[in-house]
PDB file of C-alpha atoms in Angstrom:
ATOM      1  CA  UNK P   1      21.885  11.536 -31.072  1.00  0.00           C
ATOM      2  CA  UNK P   2      23.074  13.087 -27.904  1.00  0.00           C
ATOM      3  CA  UNK P   3      25.125  15.578 -29.845  1.00  0.00           C
ATOM      4  CA  UNK P   4      22.066  16.499 -31.968  1.00  0.00           C
ATOM      5  CA  UNK P   5      20.087  17.030 -28.974  1.00  0.00           C
ATOM      6  CA  UNK P   6      22.562  19.504 -27.324  1.00  0.00           C
ATOM      7  CA  UNK P   7      22.857  21.387 -30.655  1.00  0.00           C
ATOM      8  CA  UNK P   8      19.092  21.795 -30.739  1.00  0.00           C
ATOM      9  CA  UNK P   9      19.055  23.115 -27.313  1.00  0.00           C
ATOM     10  CA  UNK P  10      21.852  25.583 -28.115  1.00  0.00           C
ATOM     11  CA  UNK P  11      20.269  26.641 -31.328  1.00  0.00           C
ATOM     12  CA  UNK P  12      17.148  27.545 -29.438  1.00  0.00           C
ATOM     13  CA  UNK P  13      19.052  29.703 -27.091  1.00  0.00           C
ATOM     14  CA  UNK P  14      18.556  32.805 -29.008  1.00  0.00           C
ATOM     15  CA  UNK P  15      21.284  35.151 -30.120  1.00  0.00           C
ATOM     16  CA  UNK P  16      23.663  33.881 -27.570  1.00  0.00           C
ATOM     17  CA  UNK P  17      25.456  30.613 -28.684  1.00  0.00           C
ATOM     18  CA  UNK P  18      26.132  29.653 -25.284  1.00  0.00           C
ATOM     19  CA  UNK P  19      23.051  30.090 -23.000  1.00  0.00           C
ATOM     20  CA  UNK P  20      22.965  30.094 -19.235  1.00  0.00           C
ATOM     21  CA  UNK P  21      22.657  27.109 -17.157  1.00  0.00           C
ATOM     22  CA  UNK P  22      18.867  27.886 -16.371  1.00  0.00           C
ATOM     23  CA  UNK P  23      17.862  28.858 -19.708  1.00  0.00           C
ATOM     24  CA  UNK P  24      19.584  25.615 -21.082  1.00  0.00           C
ATOM     25  CA  UNK P  25      18.027  23.494 -18.434  1.00  0.00           C
ATOM     26  CA  UNK P  26      14.565  25.138 -19.437  1.00  0.00           C
ATOM     27  CA  UNK P  27      15.136  24.404 -23.081  1.00  0.00           C
ATOM     28  CA  UNK P  28      16.226  21.078 -22.407  1.00  0.00           C
ATOM     29  CA  UNK P  29      13.112  20.187 -20.707  1.00  0.00           C
ATOM     30  CA  UNK P  30      10.913  21.628 -23.287  1.00  0.00           C
ATOM     31  CA  UNK P  31      12.477  19.489 -25.951  1.00  0.00           C
ATOM     32  CA  UNK P  32      12.425  16.619 -23.715  1.00  0.00           C
ATOM     33  CA  UNK P  33       8.838  17.092 -23.113  1.00  0.00           C
ATOM     34  CA  UNK P  34       7.785  17.977 -26.656  1.00  0.00           C
ATOM     35  CA  UNK P  35       5.759  14.933 -28.071  1.00  0.00           C
ATOM     36  CA  UNK P  36       6.723  14.100 -30.790  1.00  0.00           C
ATOM     37  CA  UNK P  37       9.881  15.989 -31.181  1.00  0.00           C
ATOM     38  CA  UNK P  38      10.141  16.838 -34.996  1.00  0.00           C
ATOM     39  CA  UNK P  39      13.143  16.753 -37.069  1.00  0.00           C
ATOM     40  CA  UNK P  40      15.222  19.939 -36.572  1.00  0.00           C
ATOM     41  CA  UNK P  41      15.516  22.051 -39.490  1.00  0.00           C
ATOM     42  CA  UNK P  42      18.924  23.511 -38.470  1.00  0.00           C
ATOM     43  CA  UNK P  43      21.348  23.023 -35.759  1.00  0.00           C
ATOM     44  CA  UNK P  44      24.845  23.412 -34.740  1.00  0.00           C
ATOM     45  CA  UNK P  45      25.597  19.700 -35.364  1.00  0.00           C
ATOM     46  CA  UNK P  46      25.341  18.088 -38.791  1.00  0.00           C
ATOM     47  CA  UNK P  47      23.389  14.820 -38.932  1.00  0.00           C
ATOM     48  CA  UNK P  48      21.328  12.697 -40.960  1.00  0.00           C
ATOM     49  CA  UNK P  49      17.905  14.812 -42.074  1.00  0.00           C
ATOM     50  CA  UNK P  50      15.808  12.019 -41.340  1.00  0.00           C
ATOM     51  CA  UNK P  51      17.116  10.992 -37.775  1.00  0.00           C
ATOM     52  CA  UNK P  52      14.723  12.343 -34.995  1.00  0.00           C
ATOM     53  CA  UNK P  53      14.984  12.169 -31.351  1.00  0.00           C
ATOM     54  CA  UNK P  54      13.294   9.463 -29.202  1.00  0.00           C
ATOM     55  CA  UNK P  55       9.843  11.282 -27.821  1.00  0.00           C
ATOM     56  CA  UNK P  56       9.137  10.761 -24.097  1.00  0.00           C
ATOM     57  CA  UNK P  57       6.049   9.178 -25.005  1.00  0.00           C
ATOM     58  CA  UNK P  58       7.732   6.450 -26.457  1.00  0.00           C
ATOM     59  CA  UNK P  59      10.161   6.160 -23.375  1.00  0.00           C
ATOM     60  CA  UNK P  60       7.368   6.338 -21.078  1.00  0.00           C
ATOM     61  CA  UNK P  61       5.322   3.625 -22.893  1.00  0.00           C
ATOM     62  CA  UNK P  62       8.334   1.134 -22.885  1.00  0.00           C
ATOM     63  CA  UNK P  63       8.718   1.772 -19.050  1.00  0.00           C
ATOM     64  CA  UNK P  64       4.918   1.395 -18.730  1.00  0.00           C
ATOM     65  CA  UNK P  65       5.008  -1.978 -20.538  1.00  0.00           C
ATOM     66  CA  UNK P  66       8.196  -3.148 -18.386  1.00  0.00           C
ATOM     67  CA  UNK P  67       6.313  -1.972 -15.057  1.00  0.00           C
ATOM     68  CA  UNK P  68       2.856  -3.664 -16.143  1.00  0.00           C
ATOM     69  CA  UNK P  69       4.774  -6.944 -16.919  1.00  0.00           C
ATOM     70  CA  UNK P  70       6.780  -6.683 -13.672  1.00  0.00           C
ATOM     71  CA  UNK P  71       3.507  -6.020 -11.730  1.00  0.00           C
ATOM     72  CA  UNK P  72       1.706  -8.974 -13.492  1.00  0.00           C
ATOM     73  CA  UNK P  73       4.574 -11.425 -12.562  1.00  0.00           C
ATOM     74  CA  UNK P  74       4.650 -10.126  -8.916  1.00  0.00           C
ATOM     75  CA  UNK P  75       0.898 -10.672  -8.752  1.00  0.00           C
ATOM     76  CA  UNK P  76       1.016 -14.153 -10.103  1.00  0.00           C
ATOM     77  CA  UNK P  77       3.970 -14.890  -7.466  1.00  0.00           C
ATOM     78  CA  UNK P  78       1.819 -13.708  -4.678  1.00  0.00           C
ATOM     79  CA  UNK P  79      -1.230 -15.488  -5.738  1.00  0.00           C
ATOM     80  CA  UNK P  80       0.778 -18.598  -6.037  1.00  0.00           C
ATOM     81  CA  UNK P  81       2.153 -17.980  -2.331  1.00  0.00           C
ATOM     82  CA  UNK P  82      -1.241 -17.393  -1.127  1.00  0.00           C
ATOM     83  CA  UNK P  83      -2.494 -20.758  -2.483  1.00  0.00           C
ATOM     84  CA  UNK P  84       0.537 -22.465  -1.127  1.00  0.00           C
ATOM     85  CA  UNK P  85      -0.124 -20.638   2.451  1.00  0.00           C
ATOM     86  CA  UNK P  86      -3.848 -21.945   2.517  1.00  0.00           C
ATOM     87  CA  UNK P  87      -3.168 -25.196   1.459  1.00  0.00           C
ATOM     88  CA  UNK P  88      -1.228 -25.966   4.787  1.00  0.00           C
ATOM     89  CA  UNK P  89      -3.139 -28.037   7.551  1.00  0.00           C
ATOM     90  CA  UNK P  90      -5.887 -25.964   9.004  1.00  0.00           C
ATOM     91  CA  UNK P  91      -7.231 -25.464  12.577  1.00  0.00           C
ATOM     92  CA  UNK P  92     -10.550 -27.088  13.325  1.00  0.00           C
ATOM     93  CA  UNK P  93     -13.327 -25.477  15.304  1.00  0.00           C
ATOM     94  CA  UNK P  94     -12.626 -27.899  18.175  1.00  0.00           C
ATOM     95  CA  UNK P  95      -9.122 -26.385  18.345  1.00  0.00           C
ATOM     96  CA  UNK P  96     -10.242 -22.939  18.306  1.00  0.00           C
ATOM     97  CA  UNK P  97     -12.735 -23.237  21.049  1.00  0.00           C
ATOM     98  CA  UNK P  98     -10.010 -22.954  23.705  1.00  0.00           C
ATOM     99  CA  UNK P  99      -7.983 -20.354  21.821  1.00  0.00           C
ATOM    100  CA  UNK P 100     -10.131 -17.199  21.989  1.00  0.00           C
ATOM    101  CA  UNK P 101      -9.756 -16.104  25.622  1.00  0.00           C
ATOM    102  CA  UNK P 102      -7.770 -13.156  24.391  1.00  0.00           C
ATOM    103  CA  UNK P 103     -11.156 -11.626  23.016  1.00  0.00           C
ATOM    104  CA  UNK P 104     -12.312 -11.043  26.515  1.00  0.00           C
ATOM    105  CA  UNK P 105     -11.398  -7.566  27.518  1.00  0.00           C
ATOM    106  CA  UNK P 106      -7.978  -6.992  26.171  1.00  0.00           C
ATOM    107  CA  UNK P 107      -7.228  -4.224  23.856  1.00  0.00           C
ATOM    108  CA  UNK P 108      -5.682  -6.471  21.507  1.00  0.00           C
ATOM    109  CA  UNK P 109      -8.795  -8.585  21.358  1.00  0.00           C
ATOM    110  CA  UNK P 110     -10.924  -5.081  20.606  1.00  0.00           C
ATOM    111  CA  UNK P 111      -8.671  -4.410  17.774  1.00  0.00           C
ATOM    112  CA  UNK P 112      -8.919  -7.858  16.308  1.00  0.00           C
ATOM    113  CA  UNK P 113     -12.633  -7.880  16.758  1.00  0.00           C
ATOM    114  CA  UNK P 114     -13.051  -4.518  14.860  1.00  0.00           C
ATOM    115  CA  UNK P 115     -10.712  -5.361  12.063  1.00  0.00           C
ATOM    116  CA  UNK P 116     -12.571  -8.679  11.764  1.00  0.00           C
ATOM    117  CA  UNK P 117     -15.895  -6.724  11.412  1.00  0.00           C
ATOM    118  CA  UNK P 118     -14.360  -4.461   8.794  1.00  0.00           C
ATOM    119  CA  UNK P 119     -13.233  -7.254   6.785  1.00  0.00           C
ATOM    120  CA  UNK P 120     -16.580  -9.032   7.037  1.00  0.00           C
ATOM    121  CA  UNK P 121     -18.220  -5.712   6.048  1.00  0.00           C
ATOM    122  CA  UNK P 122     -16.107  -5.088   2.995  1.00  0.00           C
ATOM    123  CA  UNK P 123     -16.158  -8.825   1.787  1.00  0.00           C
ATOM    124  CA  UNK P 124     -19.812  -8.757   1.905  1.00  0.00           C
ATOM    125  CA  UNK P 125     -20.071  -6.169  -0.700  1.00  0.00           C
ATOM    126  CA  UNK P 126     -18.018  -8.354  -3.237  1.00  0.00           C
ATOM    127  CA  UNK P 127     -19.771 -11.611  -2.628  1.00  0.00           C
ATOM    128  CA  UNK P 128     -23.435 -12.622  -2.844  1.00  0.00           C
ATOM    129  CA  UNK P 129     -22.924 -16.290  -1.641  1.00  0.00           C
ATOM    130  CA  UNK P 130     -24.856 -16.652   1.414  1.00  0.00           C
ATOM    131  CA  UNK P 131     -22.652 -19.656   2.570  1.00  0.00           C
ATOM    132  CA  UNK P 132     -19.513 -17.245   2.567  1.00  0.00           C
ATOM    133  CA  UNK P 133     -21.347 -14.825   4.673  1.00  0.00           C
ATOM    134  CA  UNK P 134     -22.637 -17.276   7.118  1.00  0.00           C
ATOM    135  CA  UNK P 135     -19.233 -18.634   7.592  1.00  0.00           C
ATOM    136  CA  UNK P 136     -17.406 -15.284   8.560  1.00  0.00           C
ATOM    137  CA  UNK P 137     -20.274 -13.306  10.083  1.00  0.00           C
ATOM    138  CA  UNK P 138     -22.576 -13.679  12.890  1.00  0.00           C
ATOM    139  CA  UNK P 139     -26.013 -12.401  13.714  1.00  0.00           C
ATOM    140  CA  UNK P 140     -25.174 -11.891  17.365  1.00  0.00           C
ATOM    141  CA  UNK P 141     -22.012 -10.988  19.183  1.00  0.00           C
ATOM    142  CA  UNK P 142     -19.608 -13.772  19.900  1.00  0.00           C
ATOM    143  CA  UNK P 143     -18.184 -11.880  22.689  1.00  0.00           C
ATOM    144  CA  UNK P 144     -20.135 -11.867  26.004  1.00  0.00           C
ATOM    145  CA  UNK P 145     -19.208  -8.364  27.568  1.00  0.00           C
ATOM    146  CA  UNK P 146     -21.482  -5.644  26.576  1.00  0.00           C
ATOM    147  CA  UNK P 147     -19.002  -3.166  27.791  1.00  0.00           C
ATOM    148  CA  UNK P 148     -16.444  -4.595  25.386  1.00  0.00           C
ATOM    149  CA  UNK P 149     -18.609  -3.558  22.446  1.00  0.00           C
ATOM    150  CA  UNK P 150     -19.195  -0.093  23.503  1.00  0.00           C
ATOM    151  CA  UNK P 151     -16.681   1.371  20.840  1.00  0.00           C
ATOM    152  CA  UNK P 152     -18.374  -1.153  18.226  1.00  0.00           C
ATOM    153  CA  UNK P 153     -21.627   0.523  18.888  1.00  0.00           C
ATOM    154  CA  UNK P 154     -20.174   4.181  18.017  1.00  0.00           C
ATOM    155  CA  UNK P 155     -19.601   3.258  14.431  1.00  0.00           C
ATOM    156  CA  UNK P 156     -22.173   4.088  11.837  1.00  0.00           C
ATOM    157  CA  UNK P 157     -24.861   1.352  11.420  1.00  0.00           C
ATOM    158  CA  UNK P 158     -23.853  -1.002   8.778  1.00  0.00           C
ATOM    159  CA  UNK P 159     -20.236  -0.116   8.739  1.00  0.00           C
ATOM    160  CA  UNK P 160     -18.921  -3.086  10.778  1.00  0.00           C
ATOM    161  CA  UNK P 161     -20.669  -6.474  11.223  1.00  0.00           C
ATOM    162  CA  UNK P 162     -20.286  -9.183  13.720  1.00  0.00           C
ATOM    163  CA  UNK P 163     -17.668 -11.679  12.897  1.00  0.00           C
ATOM    164  CA  UNK P 164     -17.624 -15.242  13.641  1.00  0.00           C
ATOM    165  CA  UNK P 165     -15.074 -17.266  15.617  1.00  0.00           C
ATOM    166  CA  UNK P 166     -13.484 -18.588  12.691  1.00  0.00           C
ATOM    167  CA  UNK P 167     -12.630 -15.360  11.050  1.00  0.00           C
ATOM    168  CA  UNK P 168     -11.817 -13.844  14.435  1.00  0.00           C
ATOM    169  CA  UNK P 169      -8.945 -16.698  14.782  1.00  0.00           C
ATOM    170  CA  UNK P 170      -7.941 -15.855  11.158  1.00  0.00           C
ATOM    171  CA  UNK P 171      -7.558 -12.361  11.582  1.00  0.00           C
ATOM    172  CA  UNK P 172      -5.855 -12.784  14.883  1.00  0.00           C
ATOM    173  CA  UNK P 173      -3.178 -14.939  13.324  1.00  0.00           C
ATOM    174  CA  UNK P 174      -2.629 -12.745  10.267  1.00  0.00           C
ATOM    175  CA  UNK P 175      -2.594  -9.487  12.270  1.00  0.00           C
ATOM    176  CA  UNK P 176       0.211 -11.135  14.529  1.00  0.00           C
ATOM    177  CA  UNK P 177       2.339 -11.922  11.518  1.00  0.00           C
ATOM    178  CA  UNK P 178       1.994  -8.619   9.892  1.00  0.00           C
ATOM    179  CA  UNK P 179       2.658  -6.832  13.141  1.00  0.00           C
ATOM    180  CA  UNK P 180       5.763  -8.942  13.625  1.00  0.00           C
ATOM    181  CA  UNK P 181       6.871  -7.944  10.271  1.00  0.00           C
ATOM    182  CA  UNK P 182       6.434  -4.226  10.622  1.00  0.00           C
ATOM    183  CA  UNK P 183       8.233  -4.391  13.955  1.00  0.00           C
ATOM    184  CA  UNK P 184      11.234  -5.984  12.277  1.00  0.00           C
ATOM    185  CA  UNK P 185      11.310  -4.300   8.893  1.00  0.00           C
ATOM    186  CA  UNK P 186       9.075  -1.512   8.729  1.00  0.00           C
ATOM    187  CA  UNK P 187       7.767  -0.367   5.483  1.00  0.00           C
ATOM    188  CA  UNK P 188       9.757  -1.880   2.705  1.00  0.00           C
ATOM    189  CA  UNK P 189       9.201  -3.332  -0.800  1.00  0.00           C
ATOM    190  CA  UNK P 190       8.979  -7.041   0.028  1.00  0.00           C
ATOM    191  CA  UNK P 191       6.653  -6.550   3.069  1.00  0.00           C
ATOM    192  CA  UNK P 192       3.974  -8.682   1.600  1.00  0.00           C
ATOM    193  CA  UNK P 193       6.444 -11.569   1.063  1.00  0.00           C
ATOM    194  CA  UNK P 194       7.827 -11.360   4.463  1.00  0.00           C
ATOM    195  CA  UNK P 195       4.256 -11.490   5.949  1.00  0.00           C
ATOM    196  CA  UNK P 196       3.796 -14.706   3.870  1.00  0.00           C
ATOM    197  CA  UNK P 197       6.903 -16.173   5.142  1.00  0.00           C
ATOM    198  CA  UNK P 198       5.672 -15.575   8.649  1.00  0.00           C
ATOM    199  CA  UNK P 199       2.237 -17.378   7.929  1.00  0.00           C
ATOM    200  CA  UNK P 200       4.043 -20.294   6.616  1.00  0.00           C
ATOM    201  CA  UNK P 201       4.611 -21.350  10.188  1.00  0.00           C
ATOM    202  CA  UNK P 202       0.952 -20.901  11.183  1.00  0.00           C
ATOM    203  CA  UNK P 203      -1.999 -22.899  10.561  1.00  0.00           C
ATOM    204  CA  UNK P 204      -4.773 -20.505   9.186  1.00  0.00           C
ATOM    205  CA  UNK P 205      -8.459 -21.381   9.460  1.00  0.00           C
ATOM    206  CA  UNK P 206     -10.355 -22.108   5.979  1.00  0.00           C
ATOM    207  CA  UNK P 207     -13.293 -19.663   4.959  1.00  0.00           C
ATOM    208  CA  UNK P 208     -16.091 -19.995   2.922  1.00  0.00           C
ATOM    209  CA  UNK P 209     -17.722 -23.160   1.625  1.00  0.00           C
ATOM    210  CA  UNK P 210     -16.288 -26.553   0.972  1.00  0.00           C
ATOM    211  CA  UNK P 211     -15.897 -26.028  -2.813  1.00  0.00           C
ATOM    212  CA  UNK P 212     -14.127 -22.681  -2.780  1.00  0.00           C
ATOM    213  CA  UNK P 213     -12.285 -22.662   0.559  1.00  0.00           C
ATOM    214  CA  UNK P 214      -8.922 -21.978  -0.892  1.00  0.00           C
ATOM    215  CA  UNK P 215      -9.877 -19.278  -3.396  1.00  0.00           C
ATOM    216  CA  UNK P 216     -12.113 -17.421  -0.888  1.00  0.00           C
ATOM    217  CA  UNK P 217      -9.538 -17.779   1.860  1.00  0.00           C
ATOM    218  CA  UNK P 218      -6.867 -16.377  -0.595  1.00  0.00           C
ATOM    219  CA  UNK P 219      -9.015 -13.381  -1.253  1.00  0.00           C
ATOM    220  CA  UNK P 220      -9.888 -12.660   2.334  1.00  0.00           C
ATOM    221  CA  UNK P 221      -6.083 -13.046   3.169  1.00  0.00           C
ATOM    222  CA  UNK P 222      -4.989 -10.720   0.415  1.00  0.00           C
ATOM    223  CA  UNK P 223      -7.369  -8.089   1.333  1.00  0.00           C
ATOM    224  CA  UNK P 224      -6.626  -8.206   5.174  1.00  0.00           C
ATOM    225  CA  UNK P 225      -2.816  -7.942   4.556  1.00  0.00           C
ATOM    226  CA  UNK P 226      -3.079  -4.981   2.094  1.00  0.00           C
ATOM    227  CA  UNK P 227      -5.599  -3.200   4.396  1.00  0.00           C
ATOM    228  CA  UNK P 228      -3.490  -3.650   7.472  1.00  0.00           C
ATOM    229  CA  UNK P 229      -0.401  -2.246   5.589  1.00  0.00           C
ATOM    230  CA  UNK P 230      -2.399   0.659   4.313  1.00  0.00           C
ATOM    231  CA  UNK P 231      -3.626   1.529   7.913  1.00  0.00           C
ATOM    232  CA  UNK P 232       0.197   1.315   9.206  1.00  0.00           C
ATOM    233  CA  UNK P 233       1.203   3.608   6.486  1.00  0.00           C
ATOM    234  CA  UNK P 234      -1.453   6.138   6.982  1.00  0.00           C
ATOM    235  CA  UNK P 235      -0.498   6.256  10.631  1.00  0.00           C
ATOM    236  CA  UNK P 236       3.200   6.597   9.861  1.00  0.00           C
ATOM    237  CA  UNK P 237       2.464   9.390   7.516  1.00  0.00           C
ATOM    238  CA  UNK P 238       0.180  11.103  10.061  1.00  0.00           C
ATOM    239  CA  UNK P 239       2.954  10.965  12.565  1.00  0.00           C
ATOM    240  CA  UNK P 240       5.509  12.208  10.269  1.00  0.00           C
ATOM    241  CA  UNK P 241       3.301  15.366   9.474  1.00  0.00           C
ATOM    242  CA  UNK P 242       2.751  15.931  13.159  1.00  0.00           C
ATOM    243  CA  UNK P 243       6.562  15.747  13.608  1.00  0.00           C
ATOM    244  CA  UNK P 244       7.247  18.094  10.805  1.00  0.00           C
ATOM    245  CA  UNK P 245       4.690  20.646  12.241  1.00  0.00           C
ATOM    246  CA  UNK P 246       6.235  20.421  15.659  1.00  0.00           C
ATOM    247  CA  UNK P 247       9.487  21.078  14.203  1.00  0.00           C
ATOM    248  CA  UNK P 248       8.297  24.016  12.156  1.00  0.00           C
ATOM    249  CA  UNK P 249       6.526  25.376  15.394  1.00  0.00           C
ATOM    250  CA  UNK P 250       9.661  24.884  17.573  1.00  0.00           C
ATOM    251  CA  UNK P 251      11.781  26.727  14.827  1.00  0.00           C
ATOM    252  CA  UNK P 252       9.310  29.674  14.855  1.00  0.00           C
ATOM    253  CA  UNK P 253       9.467  29.715  18.726  1.00  0.00           C
ATOM    254  CA  UNK P 254      13.050  29.776  18.931  1.00  0.00           C
ATOM    255  CA  UNK P 255      13.274  32.783  16.180  1.00  0.00           C
ATOM    256  CA  UNK P 256      11.005  34.649  18.362  1.00  0.00           C
ATOM    257  CA  UNK P 257      12.599  33.917  21.498  1.00  0.00           C
ATOM    258  CA  UNK P 258      15.930  34.771  20.192  1.00  0.00           C
ATOM    259  CA  UNK P 259      16.665  38.535  21.288  1.00  0.00           C
ATOM    260  CA  UNK P 260      17.794  40.798  18.810  1.00  0.00           C
ATOM    261  CA  UNK P 261      21.141  42.164  18.710  1.00  0.00           C
ATOM    262  CA  UNK P 262      21.575  45.879  19.892  1.00  0.00           C
ATOM    263  CA  UNK P 263      24.084  48.036  18.188  1.00  0.00           C
ATOM    264  CA  UNK P 264      25.380  51.104  20.117  1.00  0.00           C
TER     265      UNK P 264
END
């Protein structure tokens, strides 16, 4: 089959039986991308007249099915791990009452508050259950300082919502685990599972009504981890682009600064 393919590539080379590397590579790509590839009428290699080359479409279809199956298996594994993580002993509101002093004026508290408001805003678009929204949102700010909410007010009205103490504690714990995983490994293929491994030692709060707490908590947990990793990836790409622009500008500056050699 490979000999037949190379024979077709050589026969399409024109009068020259030995095409150049450039022309051969172009012919090879065209034949590989022709869908479907028909049976050759003539060639430099003899073969069965009914044998045809496997088309790229068939190859991509097989690879697509394998990727889809692998993705479904990974999603099932992640959902199982999420359910396992959210079935551990949870933190009660009494235990959280003494654990939110970090919200008062610290930069980390500001980030947690804004991330929590973003999560509440996005989740509210996907659910209509008022019990869910009442559990994760608050009508008034849960932080006492007005100056603390200065940046919060600068957002477009409706783009963020005031979170409750429960989801503030939830986001703080998960965000800490994501930050630790990113500091240790950076962006990697199994980063999501590493975050879940970190969360195995934590006690997450349960969100939503009593009947659907595990399911709703899994949905919020999955959304926040994906969003947090996406924000980190965007920041890394932005820094790489800036670094590349700085390198190009430095190279141009060195070229302009280098004096031309004078030949007598």
